[in-house]
PDB file of C-alpha atoms in Angstrom:
ATOM      1  CA  MET A  27       0.054  -0.012  -0.082  1.00  0.00           C
ATOM      2  CA  ASP A  28       1.315   3.155  -0.979  1.00  0.00           C
ATOM      3  CA  VAL A  29       1.072   6.406   1.374  1.00  0.00           C
ATOM      4  CA  THR A  30       1.298   9.674  -0.115  1.00  0.00           C
ATOM      5  CA  PHE A  31       1.660  12.803   1.885  1.00  0.00           C
ATOM      6  CA  ALA A  32       0.167  16.255   0.997  1.00  0.00           C
ATOM      7  CA  THR A  33       2.609  18.938   0.182  1.00  0.00           C
ATOM      8  CA  THR A  34       3.102  21.476   2.669  1.00  0.00           C
ATOM      9  CA  ALA A  35       4.455  25.050   2.819  1.00  0.00           C
ATOM     10  CA  PHE A  36       5.049  24.935   6.465  1.00  0.00           C
ATOM     11  CA  ALA A  37       8.875  24.296   6.374  1.00  0.00           C
ATOM     12  CA  PRO A  38       9.986  24.425  10.182  1.00  0.00           C
ATOM     13  CA  VAL A  39      12.962  26.835   9.132  1.00  0.00           C
ATOM     14  CA  VAL A  40      11.974  29.302  11.611  1.00  0.00           C
ATOM     15  CA  LEU A  41      13.296  26.961  14.628  1.00  0.00           C
ATOM     16  CA  GLY A  42      16.548  26.735  13.097  1.00  0.00           C
ATOM     17  CA  PHE A  43      16.939  30.413  12.503  1.00  0.00           C
ATOM     18  CA  PHE A  44      15.880  30.998  16.247  1.00  0.00           C
ATOM     19  CA  GLY A  45      18.092  28.526  17.637  1.00  0.00           C
ATOM     20  CA  LEU A  46      21.100  29.680  15.820  1.00  0.00           C
ATOM     21  CA  GLY A  47      20.254  33.274  16.652  1.00  0.00           C
ATOM     22  CA  THR A  48      20.016  32.580  20.376  1.00  0.00           C
ATOM     23  CA  GLY A  49      23.191  30.985  20.396  1.00  0.00           C
ATOM     24  CA  TYR A  50      25.165  33.834  18.411  1.00  0.00           C
ATOM     25  CA  LEU A  51      23.326  36.577  20.702  1.00  0.00           C
ATOM     26  CA  ILE A  52      24.887  34.489  23.884  1.00  0.00           C
ATOM     27  CA  TYR A  53      28.254  33.678  22.483  1.00  0.00           C
ATOM     28  CA  GLY A  54      28.643  37.141  20.539  1.00  0.00           C
ATOM     29  CA  PRO A  55      28.446  39.462  23.612  1.00  0.00           C
ATOM     30  CA  GLN A  56      31.150  37.425  25.405  1.00  0.00           C
ATOM     31  CA  GLU A  57      33.602  37.739  22.516  1.00  0.00           C
ATOM     32  CA  LEU A  58      32.804  41.570  21.772  1.00  0.00           C
ATOM     33  CA  PHE A  59      32.306  43.055  25.052  1.00  0.00           C
ATOM     34  CA  GLY A  60      33.534  40.230  27.562  1.00  0.00           C
ATOM     35  CA  ILE A  61      30.101  40.230  28.928  1.00  0.00           C
ATOM     36  CA  PRO A  62      29.687  38.068  31.002  1.00  0.00           C
ATOM     37  CA  ARG A  63      33.290  37.415  31.827  1.00  0.00           C
ATOM     38  CA  ARG A  64      34.181  34.107  30.865  1.00  0.00           C
ATOM     39  CA  ASP A  65      35.131  31.299  33.745  1.00  0.00           C
ATOM     40  CA  ALA A  66      34.423  27.744  34.303  1.00  0.00           C
ATOM     41  CA  SER A  67      30.969  28.420  35.446  1.00  0.00           C
ATOM     42  CA  VAL A  68      29.996  30.735  32.615  1.00  0.00           C
ATOM     43  CA  ASP A  69      31.678  28.293  30.282  1.00  0.00           C
ATOM     44  CA  ARG A  70      29.501  25.335  31.650  1.00  0.00           C
ATOM     45  CA  SER A  71      26.470  27.411  31.413  1.00  0.00           C
ATOM     46  CA  SER A  72      27.216  28.801  27.852  1.00  0.00           C
ATOM     47  CA  GLY A  73      28.165  25.338  26.610  1.00  0.00           C
ATOM     48  CA  ILE A  74      24.657  23.997  27.562  1.00  0.00           C
ATOM     49  CA  TRP A  75      22.784  26.743  25.838  1.00  0.00           C
ATOM     50  CA  GLY A  76      25.226  26.194  22.776  1.00  0.00           C
ATOM     51  CA  ILE A  77      24.167  22.200  22.801  1.00  0.00           C
ATOM     52  CA  TRP A  78      20.433  22.886  22.824  1.00  0.00           C
ATOM     53  CA  MET A  79      19.369  26.195  21.140  1.00  0.00           C
ATOM     54  CA  PRO A  80      21.958  26.356  18.022  1.00  0.00           C
ATOM     55  CA  GLY A  81      22.861  22.632  18.236  1.00  0.00           C
ATOM     56  CA  PHE A  82      19.494  20.669  18.741  1.00  0.00           C
ATOM     57  CA  CYS A  83      17.353  23.375  17.081  1.00  0.00           C
ATOM     58  CA  GLN A  84      19.262  23.531  13.961  1.00  0.00           C
ATOM     59  CA  PHE A  85      19.691  19.671  13.980  1.00  0.00           C
ATOM     60  CA  ILE A  86      16.014  18.755  14.380  1.00  0.00           C
ATOM     61  CA  THR A  87      15.372  21.091  11.680  1.00  0.00           C
ATOM     62  CA  GLY A  88      17.824  19.609   9.102  1.00  0.00           C
ATOM     63  CA  VAL A  89      16.554  16.248   9.706  1.00  0.00           C
ATOM     64  CA  TYR A  90      12.847  17.109   9.274  1.00  0.00           C
ATOM     65  CA  LEU A  91      13.670  18.786   6.047  1.00  0.00           C
ATOM     66  CA  PHE A  92      15.799  15.813   4.863  1.00  0.00           C
ATOM     67  CA  VAL A  93      12.992  13.381   5.969  1.00  0.00           C
ATOM     68  CA  ALA A  94      10.226  15.459   4.287  1.00  0.00           C
ATOM     69  CA  LEU A  95      12.268  16.055   0.895  1.00  0.00           C
ATOM     70  CA  THR A  96      13.335  12.288   0.486  1.00  0.00           C
ATOM     71  CA  TRP A  97      10.973  10.109   2.193  1.00  0.00           C
ATOM     72  CA  LEU A  98       7.626  11.780   2.632  1.00  0.00           C
ATOM     73  CA  GLU A  99       7.924  14.146  -0.368  1.00  0.00           C
ATOM     74  CA  SER A 100       5.693  16.721   1.469  1.00  0.00           C
ATOM     75  CA  LEU A 101       8.278  19.373   0.634  1.00  0.00           C
ATOM     76  CA  ARG A 102       9.362  19.685  -2.996  1.00  0.00           C
ATOM     77  CA  GLN A 103      11.406  22.933  -3.479  1.00  0.00           C
ATOM     78  CA  PRO A 104      14.869  21.878  -4.460  1.00  0.00           C
ATOM     79  CA  ILE A 105      16.458  24.741  -2.758  1.00  0.00           C
ATOM     80  CA  LEU A 106      15.179  23.327   0.669  1.00  0.00           C
ATOM     81  CA  TYR A 107      17.975  20.466   0.159  1.00  0.00           C
ATOM     82  CA  THR A 108      20.654  23.032   1.022  1.00  0.00           C
ATOM     83  CA  ALA A 109      18.750  24.142   3.563  1.00  0.00           C
ATOM     84  CA  ALA A 110      18.706  20.586   5.099  1.00  0.00           C
ATOM     85  CA  LEU A 111      22.388  20.225   4.619  1.00  0.00           C
ATOM     86  CA  ALA A 112      23.269  23.352   6.394  1.00  0.00           C
ATOM     87  CA  PHE A 113      20.917  23.082   9.321  1.00  0.00           C
ATOM     88  CA  SER A 114      21.994  19.432  10.025  1.00  0.00           C
ATOM     89  CA  ALA A 115      25.859  20.270   9.609  1.00  0.00           C
ATOM     90  CA  TYR A 116      25.651  23.271  11.472  1.00  0.00           C
ATOM     91  CA  GLY A 117      23.467  21.739  14.511  1.00  0.00           C
ATOM     92  CA  ILE A 118      25.905  18.733  14.643  1.00  0.00           C
ATOM     93  CA  HIS A 119      28.866  21.030  14.914  1.00  0.00           C
ATOM     94  CA  TRP A 120      27.194  23.153  17.536  1.00  0.00           C
ATOM     95  CA  PHE A 121      26.937  19.896  19.535  1.00  0.00           C
ATOM     96  CA  ALA A 122      30.738  19.756  19.522  1.00  0.00           C
ATOM     97  CA  ILE A 123      31.226  23.517  20.065  1.00  0.00           C
ATOM     98  CA  GLY A 124      28.592  23.590  23.046  1.00  0.00           C
ATOM     99  CA  TRP A 125      30.365  20.180  24.597  1.00  0.00           C
ATOM    100  CA  ASN A 126      33.754  21.492  24.366  1.00  0.00           C
ATOM    101  CA  ARG A 127      32.892  25.119  25.841  1.00  0.00           C
ATOM    102  CA  TYR A 128      31.243  23.072  28.670  1.00  0.00           C
ATOM    103  CA  GLN A 129      34.210  20.837  29.285  1.00  0.00           C
ATOM    104  CA  GLY A 130      36.997  23.483  29.076  1.00  0.00           C
ATOM    105  CA  ASN A 131      38.493  21.643  26.033  1.00  0.00           C
ATOM    106  CA  ASP A 132      41.264  23.277  23.812  1.00  0.00           C
ATOM    107  CA  GLY A 133      39.655  25.441  21.482  1.00  0.00           C
ATOM    108  CA  ARG A 134      42.163  25.375  18.617  1.00  0.00           C
ATOM    109  CA  PRO A 135      40.810  22.550  16.799  1.00  0.00           C
ATOM    110  CA  ILE A 136      37.628  24.831  16.261  1.00  0.00           C
ATOM    111  CA  GLY A 137      39.930  26.894  13.883  1.00  0.00           C
ATOM    112  CA  LEU A 138      40.374  23.607  11.601  1.00  0.00           C
ATOM    113  CA  MET A 139      36.683  23.186  11.898  1.00  0.00           C
ATOM    114  CA  SER A 140      36.059  26.658  10.576  1.00  0.00           C
ATOM    115  CA  ILE A 141      37.863  25.511   7.010  1.00  0.00           C
ATOM    116  CA  PRO A 142      35.278  23.099   5.926  1.00  0.00           C
ATOM    117  CA  PHE A 143      32.383  25.399   7.159  1.00  0.00           C
ATOM    118  CA  THR A 144      33.592  28.410   5.475  1.00  0.00           C
ATOM    119  CA  ILE A 145      33.233  26.323   2.451  1.00  0.00           C
ATOM    120  CA  ILE A 146      29.688  25.066   3.110  1.00  0.00           C
ATOM    121  CA  SER A 147      28.579  28.716   4.006  1.00  0.00           C
ATOM    122  CA  VAL A 148      29.628  29.898   0.791  1.00  0.00           C
ATOM    123  CA  LEU A 149      28.055  27.074  -1.078  1.00  0.00           C
ATOM    124  CA  GLY A 150      24.865  28.494   0.764  1.00  0.00           C
ATOM    125  CA  LEU A 151      25.510  32.073  -0.039  1.00  0.00           C
ATOM    126  CA  VAL A 152      25.954  30.952  -3.929  1.00  0.00           C
ATOM    127  CA  VAL A 153      22.701  28.657  -4.028  1.00  0.00           C
ATOM    128  CA  PHE A 154      20.411  31.353  -2.076  1.00  0.00           C
ATOM    129  CA  PHE A 155      21.543  34.235  -3.673  1.00  0.00           C
ATOM    130  CA  SER A 156      21.017  32.389  -6.898  1.00  0.00           C
ATOM    131  CA  ALA A 157      17.535  31.459  -6.192  1.00  0.00           C
ATOM    132  CA  GLY A 158      16.460  34.869  -5.140  1.00  0.00           C
ATOM    133  CA  ALA A 159      16.472  33.912  -1.646  1.00  0.00           C
ATOM    134  CA  TRP A 160      18.304  37.155  -0.541  1.00  0.00           C
ATOM    135  CA  PRO A 161      17.184  37.190   3.020  1.00  0.00           C
ATOM    136  CA  VAL A 162      18.463  33.600   3.577  1.00  0.00           C
ATOM    137  CA  GLY A 163      21.392  34.429   1.378  1.00  0.00           C
ATOM    138  CA  ILE A 164      22.568  37.395   3.824  1.00  0.00           C
ATOM    139  CA  VAL A 165      22.496  34.669   6.654  1.00  0.00           C
ATOM    140  CA  PHE A 166      24.888  32.726   4.658  1.00  0.00           C
ATOM    141  CA  VAL A 167      26.943  35.941   4.255  1.00  0.00           C
ATOM    142  CA  GLY A 168      27.362  36.308   7.979  1.00  0.00           C
ATOM    143  CA  LEU A 169      28.070  32.630   8.460  1.00  0.00           C
ATOM    144  CA  THR A 170      30.887  33.003   6.110  1.00  0.00           C
ATOM    145  CA  ALA A 171      32.351  35.826   8.065  1.00  0.00           C
ATOM    146  CA  VAL A 172      31.934  34.117  11.218  1.00  0.00           C
ATOM    147  CA  TYR A 173      33.844  31.326  10.351  1.00  0.00           C
ATOM    148  CA  ILE A 174      36.696  33.393   8.672  1.00  0.00           C
ATOM    149  CA  CYS A 175      36.964  34.935  11.859  1.00  0.00           C
ATOM    150  CA  GLU A 176      36.727  31.915  13.761  1.00  0.00           C
ATOM    151  CA  PHE A 177      40.015  30.629  12.210  1.00  0.00           C
ATOM    152  CA  PHE A 178      41.916  33.737  13.292  1.00  0.00           C
ATOM    153  CA  ALA A 179      40.358  33.828  16.730  1.00  0.00           C
ATOM    154  CA  SER A 180      41.128  30.377  17.452  1.00  0.00           C
ATOM    155  CA  PHE A 181      44.773  30.225  16.724  1.00  0.00           C
ATOM    156  CA  ARG A 182      45.118  34.051  18.052  1.00  0.00           C
ATOM    157  CA  ILE A 183      46.460  35.312  14.776  1.00  0.00           C
ATOM    158  CA  GLY A 184      47.271  38.909  15.309  1.00  0.00           C
ATOM    159  CA  ALA A 185      46.682  38.697  19.104  1.00  0.00           C
ATOM    160  CA  ARG A 186      48.617  40.906  21.509  1.00  0.00           C
ATOM    161  CA  THR A 187      50.354  39.677  24.468  1.00  0.00           C
ATOM    162  CA  SER A 188      49.703  41.624  27.761  1.00  0.00           C
ATOM    163  CA  PRO A 189      52.768  42.859  29.456  1.00  0.00           C
ATOM    164  CA  PRO A 190      54.394  40.363  31.849  1.00  0.00           C
ATOM    165  CA  ALA A 191      53.361  42.694  34.989  1.00  0.00           C
ATOM    166  CA  LEU A 192      49.872  42.656  33.910  1.00  0.00           C
ATOM    167  CA  ASN A 193      50.169  38.944  33.238  1.00  0.00           C
ATOM    168  CA  ARG A 194      51.339  38.326  36.997  1.00  0.00           C
ATOM    169  CA  VAL A 195      48.388  40.608  38.397  1.00  0.00           C
ATOM    170  CA  ALA A 196      45.969  38.642  36.535  1.00  0.00           C
ATOM    171  CA  ALA A 197      47.473  35.461  37.693  1.00  0.00           C
ATOM    172  CA  ASP A 198      47.415  36.876  41.343  1.00  0.00           C
ATOM    173  CA  GLU A 199      43.791  38.076  40.949  1.00  0.00           C
ATOM    174  CA  ASN A 200      42.816  34.540  39.806  1.00  0.00           C
ATOM    175  CA  ARG A 201      44.712  32.371  41.949  1.00  0.00           C
ATOM    176  CA  GLY A 202      42.603  30.010  44.089  1.00  0.00           C
ATOM    177  CA  SER A 203      39.647  30.364  41.177  1.00  0.00           C
ATOM    178  CA  THR A 204      38.305  28.360  39.003  1.00  0.00           C
ATOM    179  CA  VAL A 205      40.430  30.284  35.980  1.00  0.00           C
ATOM    180  CA  SER A 206      43.936  28.928  35.635  1.00  0.00           C
ATOM    181  CA  VAL A 207      47.027  31.070  35.829  1.00  0.00           C
ATOM    182  CA  GLY A 208      47.650  29.999  31.993  1.00  0.00           C
ATOM    183  CA  ALA A 209      44.462  31.463  30.919  1.00  0.00           C
ATOM    184  CA  ALA A 210      44.879  34.558  33.022  1.00  0.00           C
ATOM    185  CA  ALA A 211      48.250  34.890  31.226  1.00  0.00           C
ATOM    186  CA  ALA A 212      46.629  34.419  27.703  1.00  0.00           C
ATOM    187  CA  PRO A 213      46.915  37.140  25.098  1.00  0.00           C
ATOM    188  CA  ALA A 214      44.755  40.172  26.528  1.00  0.00           C
ATOM    189  CA  HIS A 215      43.706  41.441  23.076  1.00  0.00           C
ATOM    190  CA  ASN A 216      42.484  39.400  20.174  1.00  0.00           C
ATOM    191  CA  PRO A 217      40.979  41.371  17.365  1.00  0.00           C
ATOM    192  CA  ALA A 218      39.717  38.424  15.506  1.00  0.00           C
ATOM    193  CA  GLU A 219      37.802  37.380  18.531  1.00  0.00           C
ATOM    194  CA  ARG A 220      36.368  40.775  18.792  1.00  0.00           C
ATOM    195  CA  ALA A 221      35.292  40.707  15.124  1.00  0.00           C
ATOM    196  CA  LEU A 222      33.915  37.289  15.583  1.00  0.00           C
ATOM    197  CA  GLY A 223      31.450  38.686  18.360  1.00  0.00           C
ATOM    198  CA  PHE A 224      30.734  41.645  16.192  1.00  0.00           C
ATOM    199  CA  VAL A 225      29.511  39.322  13.309  1.00  0.00           C
ATOM    200  CA  ARG A 226      27.725  36.815  15.464  1.00  0.00           C
ATOM    201  CA  ILE A 227      25.712  39.830  17.042  1.00  0.00           C
ATOM    202  CA  ALA A 228      24.823  41.167  13.645  1.00  0.00           C
ATOM    203  CA  THR A 229      23.721  37.712  12.100  1.00  0.00           C
ATOM    204  CA  GLY A 230      22.126  36.568  15.264  1.00  0.00           C
ATOM    205  CA  LEU A 231      20.100  39.798  15.079  1.00  0.00           C
ATOM    206  CA  TRP A 232      19.110  39.281  11.424  1.00  0.00           C
ATOM    207  CA  LEU A 233      18.170  35.674  12.350  1.00  0.00           C
ATOM    208  CA  MET A 234      15.866  37.158  14.895  1.00  0.00           C
ATOM    209  CA  TYR A 235      14.090  39.547  12.040  1.00  0.00           C
ATOM    210  CA  LEU A 236      13.761  36.328   9.763  1.00  0.00           C
ATOM    211  CA  THR A 237      12.032  34.514  12.669  1.00  0.00           C
ATOM    212  CA  PHE A 238       9.926  37.309  13.427  1.00  0.00           C
ATOM    213  CA  ALA A 239       9.174  38.170   9.867  1.00  0.00           C
ATOM    214  CA  THR A 240       8.617  34.494   8.673  1.00  0.00           C
ATOM    215  CA  THR A 241       6.144  33.378  11.395  1.00  0.00           C
ATOM    216  CA  LEU A 242       4.010  36.404  11.088  1.00  0.00           C
ATOM    217  CA  ASP A 243       4.007  35.958   7.437  1.00  0.00           C
ATOM    218  CA  ILE A 244       2.810  32.187   7.738  1.00  0.00           C
ATOM    219  CA  SER A 245       0.429  32.799  10.721  1.00  0.00           C
ATOM    220  CA  LEU A 246      -1.220  36.056   9.965  1.00  0.00           C
ATOM    221  CA  HIS A 247      -0.234  36.562   6.198  1.00  0.00           C
ATOM    222  CA  TYR A 248       1.588  39.353   6.919  1.00  0.00           C
ATOM    223  CA  THR A 249       4.032  40.553   4.131  1.00  0.00           C
ATOM    224  CA  LEU A 250       7.162  42.016   5.938  1.00  0.00           C
ATOM    225  CA  PRO A 251      10.314  42.380   3.870  1.00  0.00           C
ATOM    226  CA  GLY A 252      12.437  39.152   3.991  1.00  0.00           C
ATOM    227  CA  ALA A 253       9.716  36.959   4.912  1.00  0.00           C
TER     228      ALA A 253
END
């Protein structure tokens, strides 16, 4: 017996938009402004948020899109294949980012991760702009910038080291706390990390707008730009 599902226009992309936007608006202020100042407790908290919001929300959206496109055939727009790939891949990699942050693991491998994710971001940029879906194309412009900044930030390329005297003060202030002396003596100014924070905040705000506009368009038939 063949079962045929009706074609639907209700692709759950807003869940992925909202999850990623929330993650960016948590991580971005830490990187740009140092708010809240990172320590072991803050890293555990932001790690959990990273796993569940940008991680799980994007992953479940990507899986839904793949299943609807390939098994159920309830979605038929070919452009959603790229969305399914992106949401799934970004969701899985946020599981890793959040878990590593939670555990306090070495962040340098994230720089290597950023290379293939820059490629997939450029791929999404090309597909969505070519298809005329410029609002999502803008998201992939932001994602491309995020992973380029991530590469430089993770390896601290261009970072300036604090003077030895300031390192000793930082170490004294953090002695007996959850912040290691090595962390206290880390480079004090990492321009790439600041740039990463700025791009994440900007992209996160655009994702929140897309969540707002798309939900109103589908639910109440609004016609906000970019929906």
